[in-house]
CSV table of N, CA, C and O in Angstrom, one decimal:
chain,number,residue,atom,x,y,z
A,1356,MET,N,-15.6,23.5,14.7
A,1356,MET,CA,-15.7,22.6,13.6
A,1356,MET,C,-16.4,21.3,14.0
A,1356,MET,O,-16.1,20.7,15.0
A,1357,LEU,N,-17.4,21.0,13.2
A,1357,LEU,CA,-18.2,19.8,13.5
A,1357,LEU,C,-18.0,18.8,12.5
A,1357,LEU,O,-18.1,19.0,11.3
A,1358,ALA,N,-17.6,17.6,12.9
A,1358,ALA,CA,-17.4,16.5,12.0
A,1358,ALA,C,-18.2,15.3,12.4
A,1358,ALA,O,-18.6,15.2,13.6
A,1359,HIS,N,-18.4,14.3,11.5
A,1359,HIS,CA,-19.2,13.2,11.8
A,1359,HIS,C,-18.3,11.9,12.1
A,1359,HIS,O,-18.9,10.9,12.5
A,1360,ARG,N,-17.0,12.0,12.0
A,1360,ARG,CA,-16.2,10.9,12.3
A,1360,ARG,C,-15.0,11.3,13.2
A,1360,ARG,O,-14.5,12.4,13.0
A,1361,ASN,N,-14.6,10.5,14.1
A,1361,ASN,CA,-13.5,10.8,15.0
A,1361,ASN,C,-12.2,11.1,14.2
A,1361,ASN,O,-11.5,11.9,14.6
A,1362,GLU,N,-12.0,10.3,13.2
A,1362,GLU,CA,-10.8,10.5,12.4
A,1362,GLU,C,-10.7,11.9,11.8
A,1362,GLU,O,-9.7,12.5,11.8
A,1363,LEU,N,-11.8,12.4,11.3
A,1363,LEU,CA,-11.9,13.8,10.8
A,1363,LEU,C,-11.6,14.8,11.8
A,1363,LEU,O,-11.0,15.8,11.6
A,1364,ASN,N,-12.2,14.5,13.0
A,1364,ASN,CA,-12.1,15.5,14.1
A,1364,ASN,C,-10.6,15.6,14.5
A,1364,ASN,O,-10.0,16.6,14.7
A,1365,THR,N,-9.9,14.4,14.6
A,1365,THR,CA,-8.5,14.4,14.9
A,1365,THR,C,-7.6,15.0,13.9
A,1365,THR,O,-6.8,15.9,14.2
A,1366,GLN,N,-7.9,14.7,12.6
A,1366,GLN,CA,-7.2,15.3,11.5
A,1366,GLN,C,-7.4,16.8,11.4
A,1366,GLN,O,-6.4,17.6,11.2
A,1367,ASN,N,-8.6,17.3,11.6
A,1367,ASN,CA,-8.9,18.7,11.5
A,1367,ASN,C,-8.2,19.5,12.6
A,1367,ASN,O,-7.6,20.6,12.4
A,1368,ASN,N,-8.2,18.9,13.8
A,1368,ASN,CA,-7.5,19.6,15.0
A,1368,ASN,C,-6.0,19.6,14.7
A,1368,ASN,O,-5.4,20.7,14.9
A,1369,ALA,N,-5.4,18.5,14.3
A,1369,ALA,CA,-4.0,18.5,14.0
A,1369,ALA,C,-3.6,19.5,12.9
A,1369,ALA,O,-2.6,20.2,13.1
A,1370,LYS,N,-4.3,19.6,11.9
A,1370,LYS,CA,-4.0,20.5,10.8
A,1370,LYS,C,-4.2,22.0,11.3
A,1370,LYS,O,-3.4,22.8,10.9
A,1371,CYS,N,-5.2,22.2,12.0
A,1371,CYS,CA,-5.4,23.6,12.6
A,1371,CYS,C,-4.2,24.0,13.4
A,1371,CYS,O,-3.7,25.1,13.3
A,1372,ARG,N,-3.7,23.1,14.2
A,1372,ARG,CA,-2.5,23.4,15.1
A,1372,ARG,C,-1.3,23.6,14.3
A,1372,ARG,O,-0.4,24.4,14.7
A,1373,ARG,N,-1.1,22.9,13.1
A,1373,ARG,CA,0.0,23.1,12.3
A,1373,ARG,C,0.0,24.4,11.6
A,1373,ARG,O,1.0,25.1,11.5
A,1374,VAL,N,-1.2,24.8,11.1
A,1374,VAL,CA,-1.3,26.1,10.4
A,1374,VAL,C,-1.3,27.2,11.3
A,1374,VAL,O,-0.7,28.3,11.0
A,1375,ASN,N,-1.9,27.1,12.5
A,1375,ASN,CA,-2.0,28.2,13.5
A,1375,ASN,C,-1.5,27.7,14.9
A,1375,ASN,O,-2.3,27.5,15.8
A,1376,PRO,N,-0.2,27.5,15.0
A,1376,PRO,CA,0.3,27.0,16.3
A,1376,PRO,C,0.0,27.8,17.5
A,1376,PRO,O,0.0,27.3,18.6
A,1377,SER,N,-0.3,29.1,17.3
A,1377,SER,CA,-0.5,30.0,18.5
A,1377,SER,C,-2.0,30.0,18.9
A,1377,SER,O,-2.3,30.5,19.9
A,1378,VAL,N,-2.9,29.3,18.1
A,1378,VAL,CA,-4.3,29.3,18.4
A,1378,VAL,C,-4.6,28.0,19.3
A,1378,VAL,O,-4.2,26.9,18.8
A,1379,SER,N,-5.2,28.2,20.4
A,1379,SER,CA,-5.5,27.0,21.3
A,1379,SER,C,-6.8,26.4,20.8
A,1379,SER,O,-7.7,27.1,20.5
A,1380,THR,N,-6.8,25.1,20.8
A,1380,THR,CA,-8.0,24.4,20.4
A,1380,THR,C,-8.4,23.3,21.4
A,1380,THR,O,-7.6,22.9,22.2
A,1381,SER,N,-9.7,23.0,21.5
A,1381,SER,CA,-10.2,22.0,22.4
A,1381,SER,C,-11.0,21.0,21.6
A,1381,SER,O,-11.3,21.2,20.5
A,1382,VAL,N,-11.3,19.9,22.3
A,1382,VAL,CA,-12.1,18.8,21.6
A,1382,VAL,C,-13.3,18.5,22.4
A,1382,VAL,O,-13.3,18.4,23.7
A,1383,PHE,N,-14.4,18.2,21.7
A,1383,PHE,CA,-15.6,17.8,22.4
A,1383,PHE,C,-16.1,16.5,21.7
A,1383,PHE,O,-16.6,16.5,20.6
A,1384,ASP,N,-15.7,15.4,22.3
A,1384,ASP,CA,-16.1,14.1,21.8
A,1384,ASP,C,-16.4,13.2,23.0
A,1384,ASP,O,-16.6,13.6,24.1
A,1385,ALA,N,-16.4,11.9,22.7
A,1385,ALA,CA,-16.8,10.9,23.8
A,1385,ALA,C,-15.8,10.9,24.9
A,1385,ALA,O,-16.2,10.6,26.1
A,1386,HIS,N,-14.6,11.3,24.7
A,1386,HIS,CA,-13.5,11.2,25.7
A,1386,HIS,C,-13.3,12.6,26.4
A,1386,HIS,O,-13.0,12.6,27.6
A,1387,ALA,N,-13.4,13.7,25.7
A,1387,ALA,CA,-13.1,15.0,26.2
A,1387,ALA,C,-14.3,15.9,25.8
A,1387,ALA,O,-14.8,15.9,24.7
A,1388,LYS,N,-14.7,16.7,26.8
A,1388,LYS,CA,-15.8,17.6,26.5
A,1388,LYS,C,-15.4,19.0,27.0
A,1388,LYS,O,-15.7,19.5,28.1
A,1389,SER,N,-14.7,19.7,26.1
A,1389,SER,CA,-14.2,21.0,26.5
A,1389,SER,C,-14.5,22.1,25.4
A,1389,SER,O,-14.4,21.8,24.2
A,1390,TRP,N,-15.0,23.2,25.9
A,1390,TRP,CA,-15.2,24.4,25.0
A,1390,TRP,C,-14.3,25.5,25.4
A,1390,TRP,O,-14.5,26.7,25.1
A,1391,ASP,N,-13.2,25.2,26.2
A,1391,ASP,CA,-12.4,26.2,26.9
A,1391,ASP,C,-11.5,27.0,26.0
A,1391,ASP,O,-11.1,28.1,26.4
A,1392,ASP,N,-11.2,26.6,24.8
A,1392,ASP,CA,-10.2,27.3,24.0
A,1392,ASP,C,-10.8,28.1,22.9
A,1392,ASP,O,-12.0,28.2,22.8
A,1393,TYR,N,-10.0,28.8,22.1
A,1393,TYR,CA,-10.4,29.7,21.0
A,1393,TYR,C,-11.3,28.9,20.0
A,1393,TYR,O,-12.3,29.5,19.6
A,1394,GLY,N,-10.9,27.7,19.7
A,1394,GLY,CA,-11.7,26.9,18.7
A,1394,GLY,C,-11.9,25.5,19.3
A,1394,GLY,O,-11.1,25.0,20.0
A,1395,SER,N,-13.0,24.9,18.9
A,1395,SER,CA,-13.3,23.6,19.4
A,1395,SER,C,-13.7,22.7,18.2
A,1395,SER,O,-14.3,23.1,17.2
A,1396,PHE,N,-13.2,21.4,18.3
A,1396,PHE,CA,-13.5,20.4,17.3
A,1396,PHE,C,-14.5,19.4,18.0
A,1396,PHE,O,-14.1,18.8,19.0
A,1397,ALA,N,-15.7,19.3,17.4
A,1397,ALA,CA,-16.7,18.5,18.0
A,1397,ALA,C,-17.2,17.3,17.2
A,1397,ALA,O,-17.2,17.4,15.9
A,1398,MET,N,-17.7,16.3,17.8
A,1398,MET,CA,-18.3,15.2,17.1
A,1398,MET,C,-19.8,15.3,17.1
A,1398,MET,O,-20.4,15.6,18.1
A,1399,VAL,N,-20.4,15.1,16.0
A,1399,VAL,CA,-21.9,15.2,15.8
A,1399,VAL,C,-22.6,14.3,16.8
A,1399,VAL,O,-23.5,14.7,17.5
A,1400,ARG,N,-22.2,13.0,16.8
A,1400,ARG,CA,-23.0,12.0,17.7
A,1400,ARG,C,-22.9,12.4,19.2
A,1400,ARG,O,-23.8,12.2,19.9
A,1401,THR,N,-21.7,12.9,19.6
A,1401,THR,CA,-21.6,13.3,21.0
A,1401,THR,C,-22.4,14.6,21.3
A,1401,THR,O,-23.1,14.7,22.3
A,1402,LEU,N,-22.2,15.5,20.4
A,1402,LEU,CA,-22.9,16.8,20.6
A,1402,LEU,C,-24.4,16.8,20.6
A,1402,LEU,O,-25.0,17.5,21.3
A,1403,CYS,N,-25.0,15.9,19.8
A,1403,CYS,CA,-26.4,15.9,19.6
A,1403,CYS,C,-27.1,15.2,20.8
A,1403,CYS,O,-28.4,15.2,20.8
A,1404,ARG,N,-26.4,14.7,21.8
A,1404,ARG,CA,-27.1,14.1,23.0
A,1404,ARG,C,-27.7,15.2,23.8
A,1404,ARG,O,-27.1,16.3,24.0
A,1405,ASP,N,-28.9,14.9,24.3
A,1405,ASP,CA,-29.6,16.0,25.1
A,1405,ASP,C,-28.8,16.6,26.2
A,1405,ASP,O,-28.8,17.8,26.3
A,1406,SER,N,-28.1,15.8,27.0
A,1406,SER,CA,-27.3,16.3,28.1
A,1406,SER,C,-26.2,17.2,27.6
A,1406,SER,O,-25.9,18.2,28.2
A,1407,ASN,N,-25.6,16.9,26.4
A,1407,ASN,CA,-24.5,17.8,25.9
A,1407,ASN,C,-25.1,19.0,25.2
A,1407,ASN,O,-24.5,20.1,25.3
A,1408,LEU,N,-26.3,19.0,24.6
A,1408,LEU,CA,-26.9,20.1,24.0
A,1408,LEU,C,-27.3,21.2,25.0
A,1408,LEU,O,-27.2,22.4,24.8
A,1409,LYS,N,-27.7,20.7,26.2
A,1409,LYS,CA,-28.1,21.6,27.3
A,1409,LYS,C,-26.9,22.4,27.8
A,1409,LYS,O,-27.0,23.5,28.3
A,1410,ASN,N,-25.7,21.8,27.7
A,1410,ASN,CA,-24.5,22.5,28.2
A,1410,ASN,C,-23.6,23.1,27.2
A,1410,ASN,O,-22.5,23.5,27.5
A,1411,ILE,N,-24.1,23.2,26.0
A,1411,ILE,CA,-23.3,23.8,24.9
A,1411,ILE,C,-23.0,25.3,25.1
A,1411,ILE,O,-23.9,26.0,25.6
A,1412,SER,N,-21.9,25.7,24.8
A,1412,SER,CA,-21.5,27.1,24.9
A,1412,SER,C,-22.2,27.9,23.8
A,1412,SER,O,-22.5,27.3,22.8
A,1413,THR,N,-22.2,29.2,23.9
A,1413,THR,CA,-22.7,30.1,22.8
A,1413,THR,C,-21.7,30.0,21.7
A,1413,THR,O,-20.5,30.2,22.0
A,1414,LEU,N,-22.1,29.8,20.5
A,1414,LEU,CA,-21.2,29.7,19.4
A,1414,LEU,C,-21.1,31.0,18.6
A,1414,LEU,O,-22.2,31.5,18.3
A,1415,ASP,N,-20.0,31.4,18.2
A,1415,ASP,CA,-19.8,32.5,17.3
A,1415,ASP,C,-19.9,32.1,15.9
A,1415,ASP,O,-20.3,32.8,15.0
A,1416,LEU,N,-19.4,30.9,15.6
A,1416,LEU,CA,-19.3,30.4,14.2
A,1416,LEU,C,-19.3,28.9,14.3
A,1416,LEU,O,-18.6,28.3,15.1
A,1417,LEU,N,-20.1,28.2,13.5
A,1417,LEU,CA,-20.1,26.8,13.4
A,1417,LEU,C,-19.7,26.4,12.0
A,1417,LEU,O,-20.3,26.8,11.0
A,1418,VAL,N,-18.7,25.6,11.9
A,1418,VAL,CA,-18.2,25.1,10.6
A,1418,VAL,C,-18.5,23.6,10.6
A,1418,VAL,O,-18.1,22.8,11.5
A,1419,ILE,N,-19.2,23.1,9.5
A,1419,ILE,CA,-19.6,21.7,9.4
A,1419,ILE,C,-18.7,21.1,8.3
A,1419,ILE,O,-18.7,21.6,7.2
A,1420,ASN,N,-18.0,20.1,8.6
A,1420,ASN,CA,-17.1,19.4,7.7
A,1420,ASN,C,-17.9,18.4,6.9
A,1420,ASN,O,-18.3,17.4,7.5
A,1421,VAL,N,-18.1,18.6,5.7
A,1421,VAL,CA,-18.9,17.8,4.8
A,1421,VAL,C,-18.1,17.4,3.6
A,1421,VAL,O,-17.5,18.2,2.9
A,1422,LEU,N,-18.1,16.1,3.3
A,1422,LEU,CA,-17.5,15.6,2.1
A,1422,LEU,C,-18.6,15.0,1.2
A,1422,LEU,O,-19.3,14.1,1.7
A,1423,LEU,N,-18.7,15.5,0.1
A,1423,LEU,CA,-19.7,14.9,-0.9
A,1423,LEU,C,-18.9,14.1,-1.9
A,1423,LEU,O,-18.0,14.6,-2.6
A,1424,ILE,N,-19.3,12.9,-2.1
A,1424,ILE,CA,-18.7,12.1,-3.1
A,1424,ILE,C,-19.6,12.0,-4.3
A,1424,ILE,O,-20.8,11.6,-4.2
A,1425,MET,N,-19.1,12.4,-5.4
A,1425,MET,CA,-19.8,12.5,-6.7
A,1425,MET,C,-19.2,11.5,-7.7
A,1425,MET,O,-18.0,11.2,-7.6
A,1426,SER,N,-20.0,11.1,-8.6
A,1426,SER,CA,-19.4,10.2,-9.6
A,1426,SER,C,-18.5,11.0,-10.5
A,1426,SER,O,-18.5,12.2,-10.6
A,1427,GLY,N,-17.6,10.2,-11.2
A,1427,GLY,CA,-16.6,10.9,-12.1
A,1427,GLY,C,-17.3,11.8,-13.1
A,1427,GLY,O,-16.8,12.8,-13.5
A,1428,ILE,N,-18.4,11.4,-13.7
A,1428,ILE,CA,-19.1,12.2,-14.7
A,1428,ILE,C,-19.6,13.5,-14.1
A,1428,ILE,O,-19.4,14.5,-14.6
A,1429,ALA,N,-20.2,13.4,-12.9
A,1429,ALA,CA,-20.7,14.6,-12.2
A,1429,ALA,C,-19.5,15.5,-11.9
A,1429,ALA,O,-19.7,16.8,-12.0
A,1430,ILE,N,-18.4,15.0,-11.5
A,1430,ILE,CA,-17.3,15.9,-11.1
A,1430,ILE,C,-16.7,16.6,-12.4
A,1430,ILE,O,-16.5,17.8,-12.4
A,1431,ARG,N,-16.6,15.8,-13.5
A,1431,ARG,CA,-16.1,16.5,-14.7
A,1431,ARG,C,-17.1,17.5,-15.3
A,1431,ARG,O,-16.6,18.4,-15.9
A,1432,THR,N,-18.4,17.4,-15.0
A,1432,THR,CA,-19.3,18.3,-15.6
A,1432,THR,C,-19.7,19.4,-14.6
A,1432,THR,O,-20.5,20.3,-14.9
A,1433,SER,N,-19.2,19.3,-13.4
A,1433,SER,CA,-19.6,20.2,-12.3
A,1433,SER,C,-19.0,21.6,-12.6
A,1433,SER,O,-17.9,21.7,-12.9
A,1434,PRO,N,-19.8,22.7,-12.4
A,1434,PRO,CA,-19.2,24.0,-12.5
A,1434,PRO,C,-18.2,24.3,-11.4
A,1434,PRO,O,-17.4,25.2,-11.5
A,1435,TYR,N,-18.1,23.5,-10.4
A,1435,TYR,CA,-17.2,23.7,-9.3
A,1435,TYR,C,-15.9,22.9,-9.5
A,1435,TYR,O,-15.0,23.0,-8.7
A,1436,SER,N,-15.8,22.1,-10.5
A,1436,SER,CA,-14.5,21.3,-10.7
A,1436,SER,C,-13.5,22.2,-11.3
A,1436,SER,O,-13.8,23.2,-12.0
A,1437,ALA,N,-12.2,21.9,-11.0
A,1437,ALA,CA,-11.1,22.7,-11.5
A,1437,ALA,C,-10.8,22.4,-13.0
A,1437,ALA,O,-11.1,21.4,-13.5
């Protein structure tokens, strides 16, 4: 899971552990750089550094956490709104 903010990285990792407590996860950010577990939560700014890109593990799946903020009018008229 790739996020652009440390808060999202921390929240995503915590939620994953709550939903799947038996799945081990690791973190790749400014403080920890681990790909050792089943799933990893990474920070964009840390990952995109040349030294880190050279050492990246082979990825089976990359999930990018993106939040799009739309105006109220766009949300009400969007085909994706509930």
